[in-house]
């Protein structure tokens, strides 16, 4: 089953390194927290502790906790889930017994524990139900033997160990109907009607759409693609489509997709910590063949027979009990809670002052009614009237507080992220961790893999050197003797994870495996390899799976009773160093002299400089007595004194558009570094082709460096050169981790791409881990923050663009909301303090609040990315959310609105020619006009907020249909309120002149903001003038430039 967790610890592979990295990170965070005075509203972008999360929530000023915290992590529920998880792990049998006992009176055993249909099962499959259940539930090896082992079980399940089940859709549906589907039940989502009842409609419609979006994204994360053998052919399928009887190949980094039995395997090691809770790697063979769903393949490869799916597995039961949507707060969301709290405290203090002043005015007889009479006369006004007057004043101040506290500010982040995540899916990026969307906008460097990310991953053999001769064309092996060709083909066919399938209709062979394996197997077919026949002539004794550290893989073959061959395949120059002889075209073995070694090295270097991946083949004979009879899995294959057979040059061209994407990153201030396991010369050639390297830089160190050289340096030496490194060749996963750590210590925000299991520590350590959706292992994906679905570097650049867009959209909304907040607060406070009444009543202010919180957020948070975003430098982590440019815009707009609307509030009757109206009607008309003009100021200001730094605020506005729709809807609703809902809103109808004047007052903001943008702003952030902020902030000069660009 697919893991539904959004955040997972690093895998066991490389765990010591990851643990050290994690401890260093925690130490840095602790020190940083002390230096910053433990600011509650600053949390790390990854792996924030529950204590830190509780701290900011306790410090936040919140009016509606259920609304404010609805998309944050439920800490109590999270702790309950962890306890439940531990309980299920530790007491699986007890929990199962409790469940069975609970349902004993309602369902029989078979129906409760499994979804197996007993009547249908007995008719179609001769398997003993109880034994199959006990095998899956108790992992009983005795029952396994009673069922006839894996062969007997496959017969009972009507499957074939070589060909799997039939691919016929009806057969698969029958199996799914009888044995159950490979899914688990989800918690029911609240209906939209319940949401509407719970809270006001606009926010909840937004919430409902967001919950649907997050559920869709969770489904995508859990929808793991696996390989399955059906009808003798390897095909790709969703993990949810697996059925009992399927034969599933497994390789390093895979997740075991269902409960099953090992058919065959080599050096297969399983990390069962997700189920047992113990950090222990378990080796699987015919003595221990039972595999549990949800575990990870830590090493080796093999194939399994599926015996249990869905809730009939331990993993399925676990996930069924834990299948809850997990919220997550992001650093930007928490920072905005801090801004909202600060503004709220100011509003609360102002409201308290207004309350005191108004009560003093009221009880001293200075507050007048609309007809001019005094509202309170000591000794004359009744108690009830006194009470109602005091309550009316309290209502005014409460309304001021409601408007002052920007509840929608933190929630706008969730809205922006939900929108961005959906759009990023279209750009082939699946977000696993919300905070990564924000962090990606601050990335200063991207450490990218070469194969499949910068290149197409569509490999073909273009050069071949065998027997001391270059073949032209590369498949012309006629000059080699039969024995050499046979030995080469033997190594190609047996030392591989790939397969060759010949369709029965006589069509071309279908080759499966990794791109490198497919290229080599395809070349093998070209030189006459009969894959099935070659594999049948020898048997595999032991396998040394390809290792990214040693960059080689080997296999031991029993060719005959007296002959064993050890075949190796791997990085050419590394394998060459292990060879002491070479095989000539006539089959004779020749020693490698120093001259011959230079010749072979030159071949390899020439191919590498042509941007070819160089793969060498070597072998050595081994006496059968040297093969251990016991503990075969611990046997170390001979890897020295090898005989070189030859070298292949494999072409993997650069992806179209990569050069432009790298150039765009350079303009955006993001340094692209290539980290690859390939030959340094190959890496250098691809770096030049992609534009990562300049011609003048290609030969100099440390711009181009080998992983071993970097690894052997001291920590201080690494930090001195790390910023100069552009290309790292022959790197191991640990070299990538060291590079990430060194760059982070130099203050960089690091994004890293990775696809292998051993990349997991680096993906976990990086600020943003980017795994590959096609070539990436499940271990790598679970350690990453974002999955690049098409493995393309241009998609990585799109993620950077979206990350910057998230930050920019939030800033637009902040500018808009703060303008409304300041204007509404000052207008009501000044009016209340001076006249004892407010021009904007409670209902009107709630409508304004709706415009601010929901409609404004929807309009501004869904602005698509613009090209100018990639012309700026990255936003520094400590950059203020409100820049000097935003303060200038807020000040100009708020000052204009306050001045104009207060003039109309105090002298509106004369200006609007209402002297001849009754006092009550004139006051209502004046207040309605002020309210109407205020709303239109916000409608027009939404356009200004779209482009805080650009003079043309209308650029691209018609392309954002949602923005135009919201502006139109707000205008229409305002018209409806004034003309038809006057009784509810306590407003009067306005004539066409007053409507035109209201619109004109709002429209003045457009030329005003255009002129205001000619006013220069200082480089130094406004907040830094306050001592506390000055002590906390440590900006770099380039970040200051980026903040204002």
PDB file of C-alpha atoms in Angstrom, residues 171-431:
ATOM      1  CA  UNK A 171      -9.797 -11.829 -14.871  1.00  0.00           C
ATOM      2  CA  UNK A 172      -8.282  -8.923 -12.907  1.00  0.00           C
ATOM      3  CA  UNK A 173     -11.765  -7.695 -11.930  1.00  0.00           C
ATOM      4  CA  UNK A 174     -12.696 -11.197 -10.708  1.00  0.00           C
ATOM      5  CA  UNK A 175      -9.563 -11.400  -8.559  1.00  0.00           C
ATOM      6  CA  UNK A 176     -10.219  -7.927  -7.180  1.00  0.00           C
ATOM      7  CA  UNK A 177     -13.802  -8.863  -6.427  1.00  0.00           C
ATOM      8  CA  UNK A 178     -12.823 -12.101  -4.661  1.00  0.00           C
ATOM      9  CA  UNK A 179      -9.629 -11.125  -2.792  1.00  0.00           C
ATOM     10  CA  UNK A 180     -10.240  -7.380  -2.395  1.00  0.00           C
ATOM     11  CA  UNK A 181      -8.608  -4.278  -3.842  1.00  0.00           C
ATOM     12  CA  UNK A 182      -5.212  -2.895  -2.861  1.00  0.00           C
ATOM     13  CA  UNK A 183      -6.751   0.142  -1.184  1.00  0.00           C
ATOM     14  CA  UNK A 184      -7.828   1.082   2.307  1.00  0.00           C
ATOM     15  CA  UNK A 185     -10.844   3.084   3.517  1.00  0.00           C
ATOM     16  CA  UNK A 186     -10.514   6.854   3.822  1.00  0.00           C
ATOM     17  CA  UNK A 187     -12.103   9.068   6.433  1.00  0.00           C
ATOM     18  CA  UNK A 188     -15.245  10.713   5.097  1.00  0.00           C
ATOM     19  CA  UNK A 189     -14.910  14.357   4.211  1.00  0.00           C
ATOM     20  CA  UNK A 190     -17.315  16.832   5.771  1.00  0.00           C
ATOM     21  CA  UNK A 191     -20.047  17.912   3.367  1.00  0.00           C
ATOM     22  CA  UNK A 192     -20.102  21.444   2.064  1.00  0.00           C
ATOM     23  CA  UNK A 193     -23.491  21.975   3.724  1.00  0.00           C
ATOM     24  CA  UNK A 194     -22.005  21.256   7.139  1.00  0.00           C
ATOM     25  CA  UNK A 195     -19.198  23.671   6.327  1.00  0.00           C
ATOM     26  CA  UNK A 196     -21.692  26.308   5.246  1.00  0.00           C
ATOM     27  CA  UNK A 197     -23.572  25.855   8.493  1.00  0.00           C
ATOM     28  CA  UNK A 198     -20.382  26.030  10.521  1.00  0.00           C
ATOM     29  CA  UNK A 199     -19.076  29.313   9.166  1.00  0.00           C
ATOM     30  CA  UNK A 200     -19.844  32.016   6.648  1.00  0.00           C
ATOM     31  CA  UNK A 201     -20.314  30.855   3.073  1.00  0.00           C
ATOM     32  CA  UNK A 202     -17.459  32.514   1.225  1.00  0.00           C
ATOM     33  CA  UNK A 203     -14.620  31.194   3.379  1.00  0.00           C
ATOM     34  CA  UNK A 204     -16.164  27.755   3.525  1.00  0.00           C
ATOM     35  CA  UNK A 205     -16.631  27.460  -0.200  1.00  0.00           C
ATOM     36  CA  UNK A 206     -12.936  28.308  -0.415  1.00  0.00           C
ATOM     37  CA  UNK A 207     -12.200  25.746   2.321  1.00  0.00           C
ATOM     38  CA  UNK A 208     -14.201  23.053   0.584  1.00  0.00           C
ATOM     39  CA  UNK A 209     -12.316  23.556  -2.678  1.00  0.00           C
ATOM     40  CA  UNK A 210      -9.004  23.524  -0.803  1.00  0.00           C
ATOM     41  CA  UNK A 211      -9.899  20.290   1.006  1.00  0.00           C
ATOM     42  CA  UNK A 212     -10.775  18.681  -2.322  1.00  0.00           C
ATOM     43  CA  UNK A 213      -7.476  19.913  -3.732  1.00  0.00           C
ATOM     44  CA  UNK A 214      -5.412  18.597  -0.830  1.00  0.00           C
ATOM     45  CA  UNK A 215      -7.215  15.243  -0.968  1.00  0.00           C
ATOM     46  CA  UNK A 216      -6.497  14.999  -4.690  1.00  0.00           C
ATOM     47  CA  UNK A 217      -2.813  15.758  -4.082  1.00  0.00           C
ATOM     48  CA  UNK A 218      -2.665  13.191  -1.265  1.00  0.00           C
ATOM     49  CA  UNK A 219      -4.132  10.630  -3.659  1.00  0.00           C
ATOM     50  CA  UNK A 220      -1.458  11.473  -6.215  1.00  0.00           C
ATOM     51  CA  UNK A 221       1.277  11.028  -3.601  1.00  0.00           C
ATOM     52  CA  UNK A 222      -0.067   7.609  -2.614  1.00  0.00           C
ATOM     53  CA  UNK A 223      -0.559   6.462  -6.216  1.00  0.00           C
ATOM     54  CA  UNK A 224       2.808   4.733  -6.561  1.00  0.00           C
ATOM     55  CA  UNK A 225       3.658   3.313  -9.986  1.00  0.00           C
ATOM     56  CA  UNK A 226       5.011  -0.241  -9.873  1.00  0.00           C
ATOM     57  CA  UNK A 227       6.159  -2.850 -12.366  1.00  0.00           C
ATOM     58  CA  UNK A 228       4.128  -6.051 -12.621  1.00  0.00           C
ATOM     59  CA  UNK A 229       4.490  -9.138 -14.826  1.00  0.00           C
ATOM     60  CA  UNK A 230       1.257 -10.098 -16.566  1.00  0.00           C
ATOM     61  CA  UNK A 231       1.098 -12.509 -19.452  1.00  0.00           C
ATOM     62  CA  UNK A 232       4.906 -12.778 -19.402  1.00  0.00           C
ATOM     63  CA  UNK A 233       5.340  -9.057 -20.062  1.00  0.00           C
ATOM     64  CA  UNK A 234       6.561  -6.354 -17.674  1.00  0.00           C
ATOM     65  CA  UNK A 235       4.121  -3.463 -17.582  1.00  0.00           C
ATOM     66  CA  UNK A 236       3.690  -0.362 -15.440  1.00  0.00           C
ATOM     67  CA  UNK A 237       0.653  -0.221 -13.157  1.00  0.00           C
ATOM     68  CA  UNK A 238      -0.717   1.747 -10.231  1.00  0.00           C
ATOM     69  CA  UNK A 239      -0.162   0.205  -6.803  1.00  0.00           C
ATOM     70  CA  UNK A 240      -3.954   0.348  -6.383  1.00  0.00           C
ATOM     71  CA  UNK A 241      -4.402  -2.020  -9.379  1.00  0.00           C
ATOM     72  CA  UNK A 242      -2.417  -4.951  -7.953  1.00  0.00           C
ATOM     73  CA  UNK A 243      -4.321  -8.184  -7.347  1.00  0.00           C
ATOM     74  CA  UNK A 244      -3.610 -11.406  -5.463  1.00  0.00           C
ATOM     75  CA  UNK A 245      -1.566 -13.675  -7.750  1.00  0.00           C
ATOM     76  CA  UNK A 246       0.398 -10.853  -9.394  1.00  0.00           C
ATOM     77  CA  UNK A 247       4.160 -11.303  -9.862  1.00  0.00           C
ATOM     78  CA  UNK A 248       5.973  -8.070  -8.953  1.00  0.00           C
ATOM     79  CA  UNK A 249       9.694  -7.374  -9.607  1.00  0.00           C
ATOM     80  CA  UNK A 250      11.477  -5.577  -6.764  1.00  0.00           C
ATOM     81  CA  UNK A 251      14.645  -3.501  -6.843  1.00  0.00           C
ATOM     82  CA  UNK A 252      16.554  -1.246  -4.479  1.00  0.00           C
ATOM     83  CA  UNK A 253      14.495   1.738  -3.355  1.00  0.00           C
ATOM     84  CA  UNK A 254      11.092   0.178  -4.106  1.00  0.00           C
ATOM     85  CA  UNK A 255       8.262  -0.060  -1.622  1.00  0.00           C
ATOM     86  CA  UNK A 256       6.866  -3.551  -1.160  1.00  0.00           C
ATOM     87  CA  UNK A 257       3.404  -2.902  -2.634  1.00  0.00           C
ATOM     88  CA  UNK A 258       1.476  -5.757  -0.965  1.00  0.00           C
ATOM     89  CA  UNK A 259       1.977  -8.794   1.255  1.00  0.00           C
ATOM     90  CA  UNK A 260       3.680 -11.566  -0.626  1.00  0.00           C
ATOM     91  CA  UNK A 261       6.177 -14.385  -0.982  1.00  0.00           C
ATOM     92  CA  UNK A 262       9.669 -14.084  -2.419  1.00  0.00           C
ATOM     93  CA  UNK A 263       9.927 -16.050  -5.672  1.00  0.00           C
ATOM     94  CA  UNK A 264      13.616 -15.423  -6.274  1.00  0.00           C
ATOM     95  CA  UNK A 265      16.088 -12.744  -5.304  1.00  0.00           C
ATOM     96  CA  UNK A 266      19.722 -11.788  -5.018  1.00  0.00           C
ATOM     97  CA  UNK A 267      21.156  -9.927  -2.019  1.00  0.00           C
ATOM     98  CA  UNK A 268      17.610  -8.796  -1.262  1.00  0.00           C
ATOM     99  CA  UNK A 269      17.493  -6.746   1.952  1.00  0.00           C
ATOM    100  CA  UNK A 270      14.298  -5.217   3.329  1.00  0.00           C
ATOM    101  CA  UNK A 271      13.957  -2.274   5.707  1.00  0.00           C
ATOM    102  CA  UNK A 272      11.000  -3.288   7.908  1.00  0.00           C
ATOM    103  CA  UNK A 273      11.221  -0.333  10.287  1.00  0.00           C
ATOM    104  CA  UNK A 274       7.946   1.142   8.975  1.00  0.00           C
ATOM    105  CA  UNK A 275       6.136  -1.942  10.296  1.00  0.00           C
ATOM    106  CA  UNK A 276       8.211  -3.209  13.211  1.00  0.00           C
ATOM    107  CA  UNK A 277       9.533   0.126  14.468  1.00  0.00           C
ATOM    108  CA  UNK A 278      13.020  -1.404  14.662  1.00  0.00           C
ATOM    109  CA  UNK A 279      15.834   0.087  12.585  1.00  0.00           C
ATOM    110  CA  UNK A 280      16.997  -3.240  11.282  1.00  0.00           C
ATOM    111  CA  UNK A 281      17.650  -4.459   7.740  1.00  0.00           C
ATOM    112  CA  UNK A 282      16.254  -7.985   7.193  1.00  0.00           C
ATOM    113  CA  UNK A 283      17.753 -10.212   4.479  1.00  0.00           C
ATOM    114  CA  UNK A 284      15.232 -12.213   2.476  1.00  0.00           C
ATOM    115  CA  UNK A 285      15.835 -15.579   0.834  1.00  0.00           C
ATOM    116  CA  UNK A 286      14.089 -18.960   0.498  1.00  0.00           C
ATOM    117  CA  UNK A 287      14.491 -19.510   4.239  1.00  0.00           C
ATOM    118  CA  UNK A 288      12.818 -16.175   5.060  1.00  0.00           C
ATOM    119  CA  UNK A 289      10.593 -15.475   2.047  1.00  0.00           C
ATOM    120  CA  UNK A 290       7.681 -13.573   3.585  1.00  0.00           C
ATOM    121  CA  UNK A 291       7.407  -9.902   2.567  1.00  0.00           C
ATOM    122  CA  UNK A 292       5.292  -7.262   4.311  1.00  0.00           C
ATOM    123  CA  UNK A 293       3.511  -4.463   2.516  1.00  0.00           C
ATOM    124  CA  UNK A 294       4.808  -0.948   3.196  1.00  0.00           C
ATOM    125  CA  UNK A 295       8.440  -1.968   3.764  1.00  0.00           C
ATOM    126  CA  UNK A 296      11.310  -0.676   1.610  1.00  0.00           C
ATOM    127  CA  UNK A 297      13.870  -2.576  -0.454  1.00  0.00           C
ATOM    128  CA  UNK A 298      17.214  -1.499   1.009  1.00  0.00           C
ATOM    129  CA  UNK A 299      19.434  -3.535  -1.306  1.00  0.00           C
ATOM    130  CA  UNK A 300      19.416  -6.159  -4.033  1.00  0.00           C
ATOM    131  CA  UNK A 301      16.585  -7.221  -6.308  1.00  0.00           C
ATOM    132  CA  UNK A 302      14.090 -10.031  -6.757  1.00  0.00           C
ATOM    133  CA  UNK A 303      10.468 -10.859  -7.538  1.00  0.00           C
ATOM    134  CA  UNK A 304       7.467 -11.618  -5.328  1.00  0.00           C
ATOM    135  CA  UNK A 305       4.084 -13.338  -5.554  1.00  0.00           C
ATOM    136  CA  UNK A 306       1.266 -11.182  -4.144  1.00  0.00           C
ATOM    137  CA  UNK A 307      -0.784 -13.054  -1.504  1.00  0.00           C
ATOM    138  CA  UNK A 308      -2.599 -10.244   0.305  1.00  0.00           C
ATOM    139  CA  UNK A 309      -3.773  -6.751  -0.622  1.00  0.00           C
ATOM    140  CA  UNK A 310      -5.505  -3.753   0.960  1.00  0.00           C
ATOM    141  CA  UNK A 311      -6.856  -4.146   4.472  1.00  0.00           C
ATOM    142  CA  UNK A 312      -5.938  -7.834   4.391  1.00  0.00           C
ATOM    143  CA  UNK A 313      -2.369  -6.715   5.087  1.00  0.00           C
ATOM    144  CA  UNK A 314      -0.747  -5.360   8.227  1.00  0.00           C
ATOM    145  CA  UNK A 315       0.126  -2.120   6.392  1.00  0.00           C
ATOM    146  CA  UNK A 316      -3.447  -1.739   5.128  1.00  0.00           C
ATOM    147  CA  UNK A 317      -4.847  -2.078   8.654  1.00  0.00           C
ATOM    148  CA  UNK A 318      -2.367   0.496   9.899  1.00  0.00           C
ATOM    149  CA  UNK A 319      -3.162   3.005   7.148  1.00  0.00           C
ATOM    150  CA  UNK A 320      -6.912   2.499   7.517  1.00  0.00           C
ATOM    151  CA  UNK A 321      -6.615   3.636  11.121  1.00  0.00           C
ATOM    152  CA  UNK A 322      -4.301   6.540  10.291  1.00  0.00           C
ATOM    153  CA  UNK A 323      -5.881   7.767   7.053  1.00  0.00           C
ATOM    154  CA  UNK A 324      -6.398  11.369   8.069  1.00  0.00           C
ATOM    155  CA  UNK A 325      -5.431  14.483   6.155  1.00  0.00           C
ATOM    156  CA  UNK A 326      -2.483  15.987   8.009  1.00  0.00           C
ATOM    157  CA  UNK A 327      -2.280  19.759   8.082  1.00  0.00           C
ATOM    158  CA  UNK A 328       0.957  21.660   8.010  1.00  0.00           C
ATOM    159  CA  UNK A 329       1.892  25.192   8.923  1.00  0.00           C
ATOM    160  CA  UNK A 330       4.523  26.872   6.817  1.00  0.00           C
ATOM    161  CA  UNK A 331       7.111  29.467   7.936  1.00  0.00           C
ATOM    162  CA  UNK A 332       5.365  32.194   5.945  1.00  0.00           C
ATOM    163  CA  UNK A 333       2.010  31.265   7.434  1.00  0.00           C
ATOM    164  CA  UNK A 334       3.463  31.493  10.941  1.00  0.00           C
ATOM    165  CA  UNK A 335       5.156  34.834  10.162  1.00  0.00           C
ATOM    166  CA  UNK A 336       1.826  36.191   8.924  1.00  0.00           C
ATOM    167  CA  UNK A 337       0.203  35.041  12.158  1.00  0.00           C
ATOM    168  CA  UNK A 338       2.811  37.174  13.872  1.00  0.00           C
ATOM    169  CA  UNK A 339       1.902  40.164  11.669  1.00  0.00           C
ATOM    170  CA  UNK A 340      -1.806  39.553  12.310  1.00  0.00           C
ATOM    171  CA  UNK A 341      -1.163  39.342  16.045  1.00  0.00           C
ATOM    172  CA  UNK A 342       0.826  42.609  16.071  1.00  0.00           C
ATOM    173  CA  UNK A 343      -1.881  44.430  14.110  1.00  0.00           C
ATOM    174  CA  UNK A 344      -4.552  42.849  16.285  1.00  0.00           C
ATOM    175  CA  UNK A 345      -2.883  44.030  19.490  1.00  0.00           C
ATOM    176  CA  UNK A 346      -2.709  47.573  18.110  1.00  0.00           C
ATOM    177  CA  UNK A 347      -6.373  47.342  17.095  1.00  0.00           C
ATOM    178  CA  UNK A 348      -7.304  45.982  20.510  1.00  0.00           C
ATOM    179  CA  UNK A 349      -5.549  48.837  22.299  1.00  0.00           C
ATOM    180  CA  UNK A 350      -7.167  51.404  20.004  1.00  0.00           C
ATOM    181  CA  UNK A 351     -10.589  49.801  20.467  1.00  0.00           C
ATOM    182  CA  UNK A 352     -10.143  49.848  24.247  1.00  0.00           C
ATOM    183  CA  UNK A 353      -9.258  53.568  24.108  1.00  0.00           C
ATOM    184  CA  UNK A 354     -12.286  54.263  21.882  1.00  0.00           C
ATOM    185  CA  UNK A 355     -14.533  52.327  24.276  1.00  0.00           C
ATOM    186  CA  UNK A 356     -13.366  54.397  27.254  1.00  0.00           C
ATOM    187  CA  UNK A 357     -13.725  57.722  25.385  1.00  0.00           C
ATOM    188  CA  UNK A 358     -17.183  56.884  24.010  1.00  0.00           C
ATOM    189  CA  UNK A 359     -18.457  55.719  27.380  1.00  0.00           C
ATOM    190  CA  UNK A 360     -17.150  58.930  28.985  1.00  0.00           C
ATOM    191  CA  UNK A 361     -18.825  61.009  26.244  1.00  0.00           C
ATOM    192  CA  UNK A 362     -22.051  59.068  26.634  1.00  0.00           C
ATOM    193  CA  UNK A 363     -22.332  59.193  30.428  1.00  0.00           C
ATOM    194  CA  UNK A 364     -21.320  62.884  30.547  1.00  0.00           C
ATOM    195  CA  UNK A 365     -24.106  63.829  28.098  1.00  0.00           C
ATOM    196  CA  UNK A 366     -21.939  64.712  25.092  1.00  0.00           C
ATOM    197  CA  UNK A 367     -23.446  62.103  22.727  1.00  0.00           C
ATOM    198  CA  UNK A 368     -26.371  63.279  20.597  1.00  0.00           C
ATOM    199  CA  UNK A 369     -29.163  61.437  18.825  1.00  0.00           C
ATOM    200  CA  UNK A 370     -29.843  61.924  15.119  1.00  0.00           C
ATOM    201  CA  UNK A 371     -32.484  64.527  15.983  1.00  0.00           C
ATOM    202  CA  UNK A 372     -30.008  66.531  18.060  1.00  0.00           C
ATOM    203  CA  UNK A 373     -31.235  65.460  21.511  1.00  0.00           C
ATOM    204  CA  UNK A 374     -28.846  64.231  24.208  1.00  0.00           C
ATOM    205  CA  UNK A 375     -28.743  60.444  24.490  1.00  0.00           C
ATOM    206  CA  UNK A 376     -28.047  60.293  28.218  1.00  0.00           C
ATOM    207  CA  UNK A 377     -29.331  62.686  30.859  1.00  0.00           C
ATOM    208  CA  UNK A 378     -28.428  61.832  34.436  1.00  0.00           C
ATOM    209  CA  UNK A 379     -31.504  61.050  36.518  1.00  0.00           C
ATOM    210  CA  UNK A 380     -33.806  61.111  33.484  1.00  0.00           C
ATOM    211  CA  UNK A 381     -32.645  58.318  31.121  1.00  0.00           C
ATOM    212  CA  UNK A 382     -34.047  54.903  32.064  1.00  0.00           C
ATOM    213  CA  UNK A 383     -31.869  51.973  33.074  1.00  0.00           C
ATOM    214  CA  UNK A 384     -32.825  49.984  29.990  1.00  0.00           C
ATOM    215  CA  UNK A 385     -32.006  52.925  27.730  1.00  0.00           C
ATOM    216  CA  UNK A 386     -28.692  53.450  29.520  1.00  0.00           C
ATOM    217  CA  UNK A 387     -27.842  49.776  29.094  1.00  0.00           C
ATOM    218  CA  UNK A 388     -28.723  49.743  25.378  1.00  0.00           C
ATOM    219  CA  UNK A 389     -26.639  52.878  24.800  1.00  0.00           C
ATOM    220  CA  UNK A 390     -23.637  51.319  26.497  1.00  0.00           C
ATOM    221  CA  UNK A 391     -24.100  48.086  24.502  1.00  0.00           C
ATOM    222  CA  UNK A 392     -24.277  50.081  21.226  1.00  0.00           C
ATOM    223  CA  UNK A 393     -20.921  51.647  22.059  1.00  0.00           C
ATOM    224  CA  UNK A 394     -19.488  48.241  22.937  1.00  0.00           C
ATOM    225  CA  UNK A 395     -20.718  46.928  19.565  1.00  0.00           C
ATOM    226  CA  UNK A 396     -18.835  49.740  17.787  1.00  0.00           C
ATOM    227  CA  UNK A 397     -15.572  48.863  19.534  1.00  0.00           C
ATOM    228  CA  UNK A 398     -15.999  45.134  18.968  1.00  0.00           C
ATOM    229  CA  UNK A 399     -16.500  45.868  15.269  1.00  0.00           C
ATOM    230  CA  UNK A 400     -13.293  47.902  15.273  1.00  0.00           C
ATOM    231  CA  UNK A 401     -11.468  44.882  16.759  1.00  0.00           C
ATOM    232  CA  UNK A 402     -12.969  42.530  14.155  1.00  0.00           C
ATOM    233  CA  UNK A 403     -11.810  44.792  11.336  1.00  0.00           C
ATOM    234  CA  UNK A 404      -8.418  45.441  12.954  1.00  0.00           C
ATOM    235  CA  UNK A 405      -7.462  41.777  13.376  1.00  0.00           C
ATOM    236  CA  UNK A 406      -6.653  40.462   9.870  1.00  0.00           C
ATOM    237  CA  UNK A 407      -7.826  36.884  10.357  1.00  0.00           C
ATOM    238  CA  UNK A 408      -7.584  36.228   6.632  1.00  0.00           C
ATOM    239  CA  UNK A 409      -3.898  37.087   6.413  1.00  0.00           C
ATOM    240  CA  UNK A 410      -2.467  33.668   7.434  1.00  0.00           C
ATOM    241  CA  UNK A 411      -5.241  31.838   5.610  1.00  0.00           C
ATOM    242  CA  UNK A 412      -4.325  33.584   2.376  1.00  0.00           C
ATOM    243  CA  UNK A 413      -1.110  31.546   2.429  1.00  0.00           C
ATOM    244  CA  UNK A 414      -3.067  28.302   2.368  1.00  0.00           C
ATOM    245  CA  UNK A 415      -5.219  29.616  -0.460  1.00  0.00           C
ATOM    246  CA  UNK A 416      -2.165  30.676  -2.461  1.00  0.00           C
ATOM    247  CA  UNK A 417      -0.412  27.374  -1.843  1.00  0.00           C
ATOM    248  CA  UNK A 418      -3.506  25.350  -2.800  1.00  0.00           C
ATOM    249  CA  UNK A 419      -3.793  27.288  -6.051  1.00  0.00           C
ATOM    250  CA  UNK A 420      -0.070  27.031  -6.744  1.00  0.00           C
ATOM    251  CA  UNK A 421       0.040  23.303  -5.994  1.00  0.00           C
ATOM    252  CA  UNK A 422      -2.738  22.638  -8.504  1.00  0.00           C
ATOM    253  CA  UNK A 423      -1.012  24.697 -11.167  1.00  0.00           C
ATOM    254  CA  UNK A 424       2.363  23.123 -10.386  1.00  0.00           C
ATOM    255  CA  UNK A 425       0.840  19.706 -11.070  1.00  0.00           C
ATOM    256  CA  UNK A 426       0.192  20.929 -14.615  1.00  0.00           C
ATOM    257  CA  UNK A 427       3.852  21.958 -14.752  1.00  0.00           C
ATOM    258  CA  UNK A 428       4.837  18.400 -13.750  1.00  0.00           C
ATOM    259  CA  UNK A 429       5.669  19.086 -10.095  1.00  0.00           C
ATOM    260  CA  UNK A 430       3.928  17.269  -7.239  1.00  0.00           C
ATOM    261  CA  UNK A 431       4.315  19.066  -3.900  1.00  0.00           C
TER     262      UNK A 431
END
